[in-house]
Short mmCIF file of C-alpha atoms (C1' of nucleotides) in Angstrom, two decimals:
data_model
loop_
_atom_site.label_atom_id
_atom_site.label_comp_id
_atom_site.label_asym_id
_atom_site.label_seq_id
_atom_site.Cartn_x
_atom_site.Cartn_y
_atom_site.Cartn_z
CA MET A 46 133.56 95.66 130.13
CA SER A 47 135.73 97.09 132.87
CA PHE A 48 132.71 97.96 134.92
CA ILE A 49 132.28 94.38 134.83
CA TYR A 50 135.46 93.21 135.47
CA GLY A 51 135.31 95.32 138.52
CA ASN A 52 131.90 94.45 139.71
CA GLN A 53 131.88 90.77 138.68
CA GLN A 54 130.81 89.63 142.56
CA THR A 55 127.98 92.01 142.46
CA VAL A 56 126.93 91.94 139.10
CA ASP A 57 123.56 89.96 138.87
CA LEU A 58 122.59 90.59 135.53
CA ILE A 59 123.17 92.26 132.54
CA ILE A 60 120.86 93.81 130.19
CA CYS A 61 122.51 94.75 126.88
CA ASP A 62 121.53 96.49 123.71
CA LEU A 63 122.29 95.07 120.66
CA PHE A 64 124.46 97.18 118.78
CA PHE A 65 124.46 97.26 115.14
CA PRO A 66 127.03 97.11 112.99
CA THR A 67 129.79 96.31 115.15
CA GLU A 68 127.90 93.98 117.41
CA ASP A 69 129.95 94.64 120.40
CA SER A 70 127.09 92.83 122.14
CA LEU A 71 128.10 89.65 121.04
CA LEU A 72 131.42 90.00 122.07
CA ILE A 73 130.40 91.25 125.53
CA LEU A 74 128.03 88.47 125.57
CA GLN A 75 130.40 85.83 124.76
CA GLU A 76 133.12 87.28 126.91
CA VAL A 77 130.71 87.49 129.95
CA THR A 78 129.21 84.21 129.38
CA SER A 79 132.53 82.39 129.32
CA LYS A 80 134.48 84.18 132.06
CA PHE A 81 131.73 85.40 134.75
CA GLY A 82 128.55 83.32 134.05
CA ILE A 83 126.55 86.46 134.54
CA PRO A 84 123.06 86.02 133.27
CA THR A 85 122.85 88.18 130.15
CA VAL A 86 119.59 89.46 128.54
CA ILE A 87 119.92 90.95 125.00
CA MET A 88 117.66 93.81 123.65
CA SER A 89 117.13 94.58 120.67
CA SER A 90 114.41 96.08 118.35
CA ASN A 91 115.23 93.41 115.65
CA GLY A 92 113.46 90.20 116.21
CA ASP A 93 114.44 88.15 113.21
CA THR A 94 114.72 84.49 114.21
CA SER A 95 118.16 84.16 113.00
CA THR A 96 119.20 87.20 115.03
CA VAL A 97 117.36 85.83 118.28
CA MET A 98 118.80 82.44 117.39
CA LYS A 99 122.44 83.76 117.44
CA TYR A 100 122.19 85.32 120.36
CA ILE A 101 120.56 82.63 122.43
CA THR A 102 123.00 80.19 120.93
CA ASN A 103 126.06 82.46 122.12
CA GLY A 104 124.75 82.22 125.85
CA ALA A 105 122.14 84.89 126.24
CA SER A 106 119.63 84.07 128.85
CA ASP A 107 116.94 86.04 126.96
CA PHE A 108 115.89 88.32 124.23
CA LEU A 109 113.93 91.32 124.56
CA ILE A 110 112.02 92.84 121.64
CA LYS A 111 111.82 96.75 121.79
CA PRO A 112 109.83 98.31 122.39
CA LEU A 113 109.43 96.51 125.96
CA ARG A 114 106.21 96.47 127.65
CA ILE A 115 106.66 96.36 131.56
CA GLU A 116 105.25 92.75 131.78
CA GLU A 117 108.60 91.33 129.99
CA LEU A 118 110.68 93.05 132.58
CA LYS A 119 109.13 91.73 135.67
CA ASN A 120 109.95 88.00 135.16
CA ILE A 121 113.93 88.94 134.61
CA TRP A 122 114.98 88.19 138.07
CA GLN A 123 114.32 84.16 137.08
CA HIS A 124 117.41 84.33 135.07
CA VAL A 125 119.42 85.48 138.22
CA PHE A 126 117.62 82.47 140.22
CA ARG A 127 118.06 79.91 137.57
CA LYS A 128 121.48 80.35 137.73
CA GLN A 129 121.81 79.87 141.47
CA ILE A 130 120.21 76.48 141.81
CA GLY A 131 122.94 74.56 139.97
CA ALA A 132 124.86 74.37 136.88
CA GLU A 133 123.39 70.80 135.36
CA HIS A 134 119.79 72.18 136.43
CA ILE A 135 120.62 75.27 134.49
CA ARG A 136 121.38 73.75 131.30
CA LYS A 137 118.41 71.49 131.18
CA CYS A 138 116.06 74.74 132.02
CA ASN A 139 117.79 76.89 129.60
CA ASN A 140 117.53 74.61 126.92
CA ALA A 141 113.80 73.90 127.56
CA GLN A 142 113.10 77.40 128.43
CA GLN A 143 114.99 78.84 125.08
CA VAL A 144 112.48 76.54 122.84
CA ASP A 145 109.62 77.76 124.76
CA GLN A 146 110.77 81.26 124.25
CA LEU A 147 111.07 81.15 120.61
CA SER A 148 107.96 79.79 120.04
CA SER A 149 106.21 82.09 122.53
CA TYR A 150 108.05 85.00 120.52
CA ARG A 151 106.60 83.17 117.42
CA ALA A 152 102.91 82.91 118.72
CA MET A 153 103.06 86.30 119.13
CA GLY A 154 103.60 87.31 115.94
CA ILE A 155 106.65 88.97 117.09
CA THR A 156 109.32 86.85 115.19
CA GLU A 157 109.05 88.23 111.74
CA ALA A 158 109.46 91.93 112.03
CA THR A 159 109.08 91.77 108.05
CA ALA A 160 105.26 90.76 107.94
CA THR A 161 103.24 93.62 107.19
CA LEU A 162 104.10 97.19 107.51
CA ASP A 163 100.75 98.31 106.37
CA ASN A 164 99.78 100.20 109.79
CA GLU A 165 97.91 102.74 108.02
CA ILE A 166 94.35 103.30 108.12
CA ARG A 167 93.26 104.47 104.97
CA GLU A 168 90.14 106.38 103.55
CA SER A 169 88.49 105.08 100.04
CA ASN A 170 90.75 107.92 98.36
CA GLY A 171 93.73 106.68 99.59
CA THR A 172 94.35 109.10 102.25
CA VAL A 173 95.84 108.13 105.57
CA THR A 174 93.97 109.20 108.33
CA ASP A 175 95.43 107.02 111.30
CA ILE A 176 99.05 105.37 112.07
CA ARG A 177 99.15 102.80 114.88
CA ASP A 178 101.33 99.76 115.32
CA LEU A 179 102.02 100.24 118.83
CA ARG A 180 104.52 97.36 118.34
CA LYS A 181 106.72 99.38 116.10
CA SER A 182 108.40 101.99 117.74
CA ARG A 183 109.56 103.91 114.74
CA LEU A 184 107.37 105.55 112.10
CA SER A 185 107.88 104.57 108.57
CA TRP A 186 107.28 107.49 106.20
CA THR A 187 105.36 105.56 103.62
CA MET A 188 105.16 107.87 100.25
CA GLN A 189 101.29 108.59 100.89
CA LEU A 190 102.29 109.86 104.26
CA HIS A 191 104.97 111.88 102.72
CA ARG A 192 102.68 112.98 99.91
CA GLN A 193 100.15 114.30 102.59
CA PHE A 194 103.23 115.95 104.33
CA ILE A 195 104.03 117.64 101.07
CA ALA A 196 100.88 118.73 100.33
CA ALA A 197 100.33 120.11 103.78
CA VAL A 198 103.83 122.02 103.39
CA ASN A 199 102.83 123.52 100.20
CA SER A 200 99.45 124.55 101.16
CA LEU A 201 100.98 126.30 104.27
CA GLY A 202 104.02 128.08 102.30
CA ALA A 203 107.47 127.62 102.63
CA ASP A 204 107.83 130.33 105.50
CA LYS A 205 104.79 129.21 107.49
CA ALA A 206 105.16 125.42 107.41
CA VAL A 207 105.70 124.60 110.87
CA PRO A 208 105.24 121.53 112.58
CA LYS A 209 102.16 121.84 114.38
CA LYS A 210 100.40 123.36 111.27
CA ILE A 211 101.64 120.66 109.08
CA LEU A 212 100.15 118.43 111.66
CA GLU A 213 96.48 119.73 112.00
CA ILE A 214 96.65 119.84 108.09
CA MET A 215 97.72 116.24 107.46
CA LYS A 216 94.95 115.11 109.76
CA VAL A 217 96.56 111.68 110.51
CA LYS A 218 95.68 110.23 113.75
CA HIS A 219 98.70 109.14 116.76
CA LEU A 220 100.95 111.36 114.18
CA THR A 221 102.65 113.47 116.69
CA ARG A 222 104.21 116.80 116.26
CA GLU A 223 107.54 115.78 117.31
CA GLN A 224 107.49 113.21 114.36
CA VAL A 225 106.33 115.79 111.60
CA ALA A 226 108.96 118.37 113.04
CA SER A 227 111.46 115.68 112.47
CA HIS A 228 110.53 114.84 109.18
CA LEU A 229 110.45 118.53 108.33
CA GLN A 230 113.97 118.98 109.48
CA LYS A 231 115.12 116.21 107.09
CA TYR A 232 112.84 117.82 104.34
CA ARG A 233 114.24 121.48 104.53
CA LEU A 234 117.73 120.04 104.77
CA HIS A 235 117.12 117.94 101.48
CA VAL A 236 115.57 121.25 99.87
CA ARG A 237 118.47 123.29 100.89
CA ASN A 238 121.06 121.01 99.60
CA SER A 239 118.76 120.48 96.16
CA THR A 240 118.83 124.18 95.76
CA GLN A 241 122.49 124.61 96.73
CA THR A 242 123.74 121.97 94.20
CA LEU A 243 121.22 123.39 91.55
CA HIS A 244 122.90 126.58 91.58
CA LYS A 245 126.35 124.80 91.50
CA ASP A 246 125.39 122.64 88.69
CA ASP A 247 123.68 125.07 86.74
CA THR A 248 126.68 125.13 84.12
CA PRO A 249 125.11 122.80 81.62
CA SER A 250 128.67 121.83 80.38
CA SER A 251 129.93 120.38 83.44
CA SER A 252 126.50 118.70 84.29
CA SER A 253 127.41 115.38 83.07
CA TYR A 254 130.43 113.63 84.77
CA PRO A 255 132.20 110.51 84.00
CA ASN A 256 131.14 107.73 86.10
CA ASN A 257 134.50 106.76 87.71
CA GLU A 258 135.27 110.17 88.31
CA SER A 259 132.13 111.20 89.95
CA SER A 260 132.30 108.60 92.51
CA ILE A 261 135.65 110.19 93.70
CA LEU A 262 134.09 113.75 93.56
CA ARG A 263 131.30 112.36 95.52
CA THR A 264 133.49 111.21 98.41
CA GLN A 265 135.59 114.38 98.49
CA LEU A 266 132.33 116.77 98.62
CA ASN A 267 129.78 115.59 100.85
CA SER A 268 127.38 118.48 99.16
CA SER A 269 128.08 116.86 95.68
CA SER A 270 126.43 113.28 96.39
CA ASN A 271 122.85 115.28 95.27
CA SER A 272 124.07 116.72 92.38
CA MET A 273 123.13 113.32 90.56
CA TYR A 274 119.67 114.05 91.50
CA PHE A 275 119.32 117.06 89.53
CA ASP A 276 121.82 116.25 86.58
CA GLN A 277 118.69 115.39 84.63
CA ASP A 278 116.35 114.31 86.87
CA GLY A 279 115.87 117.61 88.93
CA CYS A 280 112.51 118.72 87.99
CA MET A 281 110.87 115.39 88.09
CA GLU A 282 111.94 115.43 91.87
CA ILE A 283 110.38 118.73 92.33
CA THR A 284 107.17 117.87 90.72
CA ASP A 285 106.71 114.90 92.81
CA TYR A 286 107.53 117.18 96.01
CA SER A 287 105.18 119.77 94.83
CA LEU A 288 101.51 119.45 95.06
CA PRO A 289 99.76 117.23 92.84
CA LYS A 290 97.79 119.26 90.60
CA ASP A 291 95.63 118.94 87.46
CA ASP A 292 98.52 119.09 85.00
CA LEU A 293 102.06 118.28 86.05
CA SER A 294 102.86 117.18 82.95
CA SER A 295 103.39 120.74 81.50
CA GLY A 296 106.26 120.77 83.95
CA SER A 297 108.72 123.47 84.17
CA GLU A 298 107.15 125.59 86.19
CA CYS A 299 107.27 123.90 89.28
CA ILE A 300 109.46 125.75 91.77
CA LEU A 301 110.10 124.60 95.24
CA GLY A 302 109.26 127.15 97.82
CA GLU A 303 107.06 129.05 95.55
CA ARG A 304 103.96 129.13 97.70
CA ASN A 305 100.65 128.32 95.92
CA ASN A 306 97.34 128.77 97.53
CA TYR A 307 96.16 125.40 97.89
CA SER A 308 93.22 125.19 100.10
CA PRO A 309 92.80 121.74 102.28
CA GLU A 310 90.04 120.26 99.89
CA CYS A 311 92.46 120.39 97.09
CA PHE A 312 94.41 117.29 98.39
CA GLN A 313 91.59 115.43 99.99
CA ASP A 314 90.28 113.76 97.02
CA PHE A 315 93.66 113.43 94.99
CA ARG A 316 94.62 110.12 94.16
CA TRP A 317 97.72 108.72 92.63
CA ASP A 318 97.27 106.07 90.19
CA SER A 319 99.63 103.69 91.44
CA ASP A 320 100.24 103.22 95.07
CA LYS A 321 102.33 100.77 95.25
CA GLN A 322 103.18 100.16 99.05
CA GLY A 323 106.66 97.83 99.48
CA SER A 324 110.12 99.09 100.10
CA GLU A 325 108.59 102.55 98.62
CA THR A 326 110.06 104.39 101.70
CA THR A 327 113.79 104.30 100.79
CA TYR A 328 113.01 106.20 97.76
CA LEU A 329 111.28 109.18 99.24
CA TRP A 330 114.31 111.12 98.83
CA ASN A 331 116.78 109.49 96.61
CA PHE A 332 114.93 109.33 93.55
CA GLU A 333 118.08 108.39 91.81
CA ALA A 334 117.54 104.95 93.03
CA GLU A 335 115.49 102.64 90.61
"C1'" DT B 33 103.60 127.08 129.05
"C1'" DT B 34 104.17 125.70 124.52
"C1'" DA B 35 106.57 125.34 120.33
"C1'" DC B 36 110.69 126.03 116.96
"C1'" DC B 37 114.66 124.30 115.45
"C1'" DA B 38 119.58 122.62 115.58
"C1'" DA B 39 122.34 119.36 116.99
"C1'" DT B 40 122.81 114.92 118.81
"C1'" DA B 41 121.50 110.24 119.82
"C1'" DT B 42 119.63 105.81 118.59
"C1'" DT C 63 120.28 106.31 106.80
"C1'" DA C 64 115.88 107.54 108.83
"C1'" DT C 65 113.57 108.74 112.80
"C1'" DA C 66 113.52 110.09 117.71
"C1'" DT C 67 115.23 113.14 121.64
"C1'" DT C 68 117.23 116.71 123.80
"C1'" DG C 69 118.26 121.38 124.97
"C1'" DG C 70 118.38 126.20 123.97
"C1'" DT C 71 115.53 130.08 122.83
"C1'" DA C 72 111.71 132.63 121.53
#
DNA sequence: TTACCAATAT
DNA sequence: TATATTGGTA
């Protein structure tokens, strides 16, 4: 804003990302349009109709949905040009254009990001072999993808599981080494925290906290938020991570970090009975949720 | 050059 | 929070 204040004569156009959750962009938009009338384009990965509406209503000249294609930027100059034509004319044009914009978004199928997240190509056994949804910029680690990741990690062994090898074993097209690396980083972090809190909470007597106190403790020790995983369900969680074996029901000896010599074929034909797609992503790491 | 990985950004 | 990107290092 200070830059804009200092350069209001020379700023022709503002492209502003939509910031969550503070929504600074909305404030900027309102201030800019009310004080300077500089055409402002809002940019976001969130294309919900309500969101787009809100910003258009508050004076945005356009609403671009990320990831952007270069063609979408080519015509941005028109907002500057349109402003120079004259106030009255602008209003009519803008109104008409806004409607067009929205309907064209809708026509392109961009509007509802909630539509279908099923961007995976699967084989008959449920194994994911490809991920592609060029419009979605972020990969979502679904349960099945995660299972294949875990299977790869386990087959390699804790020490040898590095992104490139995991990627090779997973055999998922369009999946990048960087994405695996990112996931691996988080996975290791999770494992580290888990085992750490496992040792901490080893004393059976202290394993059950009163509910009201546990929330207090949780806010004080940031690692203790994990303890809730393991108070009871620790083993269940671990079995979920370990490779799907013939009999997991026997349980008890499923140790993380224990290398098992699974060959890639072992999980090739593996199938989980229930393969519910949905908001499963949320529960990848947090099994305490239900 | 390539890949790891921790830190940091989005 | 979940995932992506960066930058130092091997």
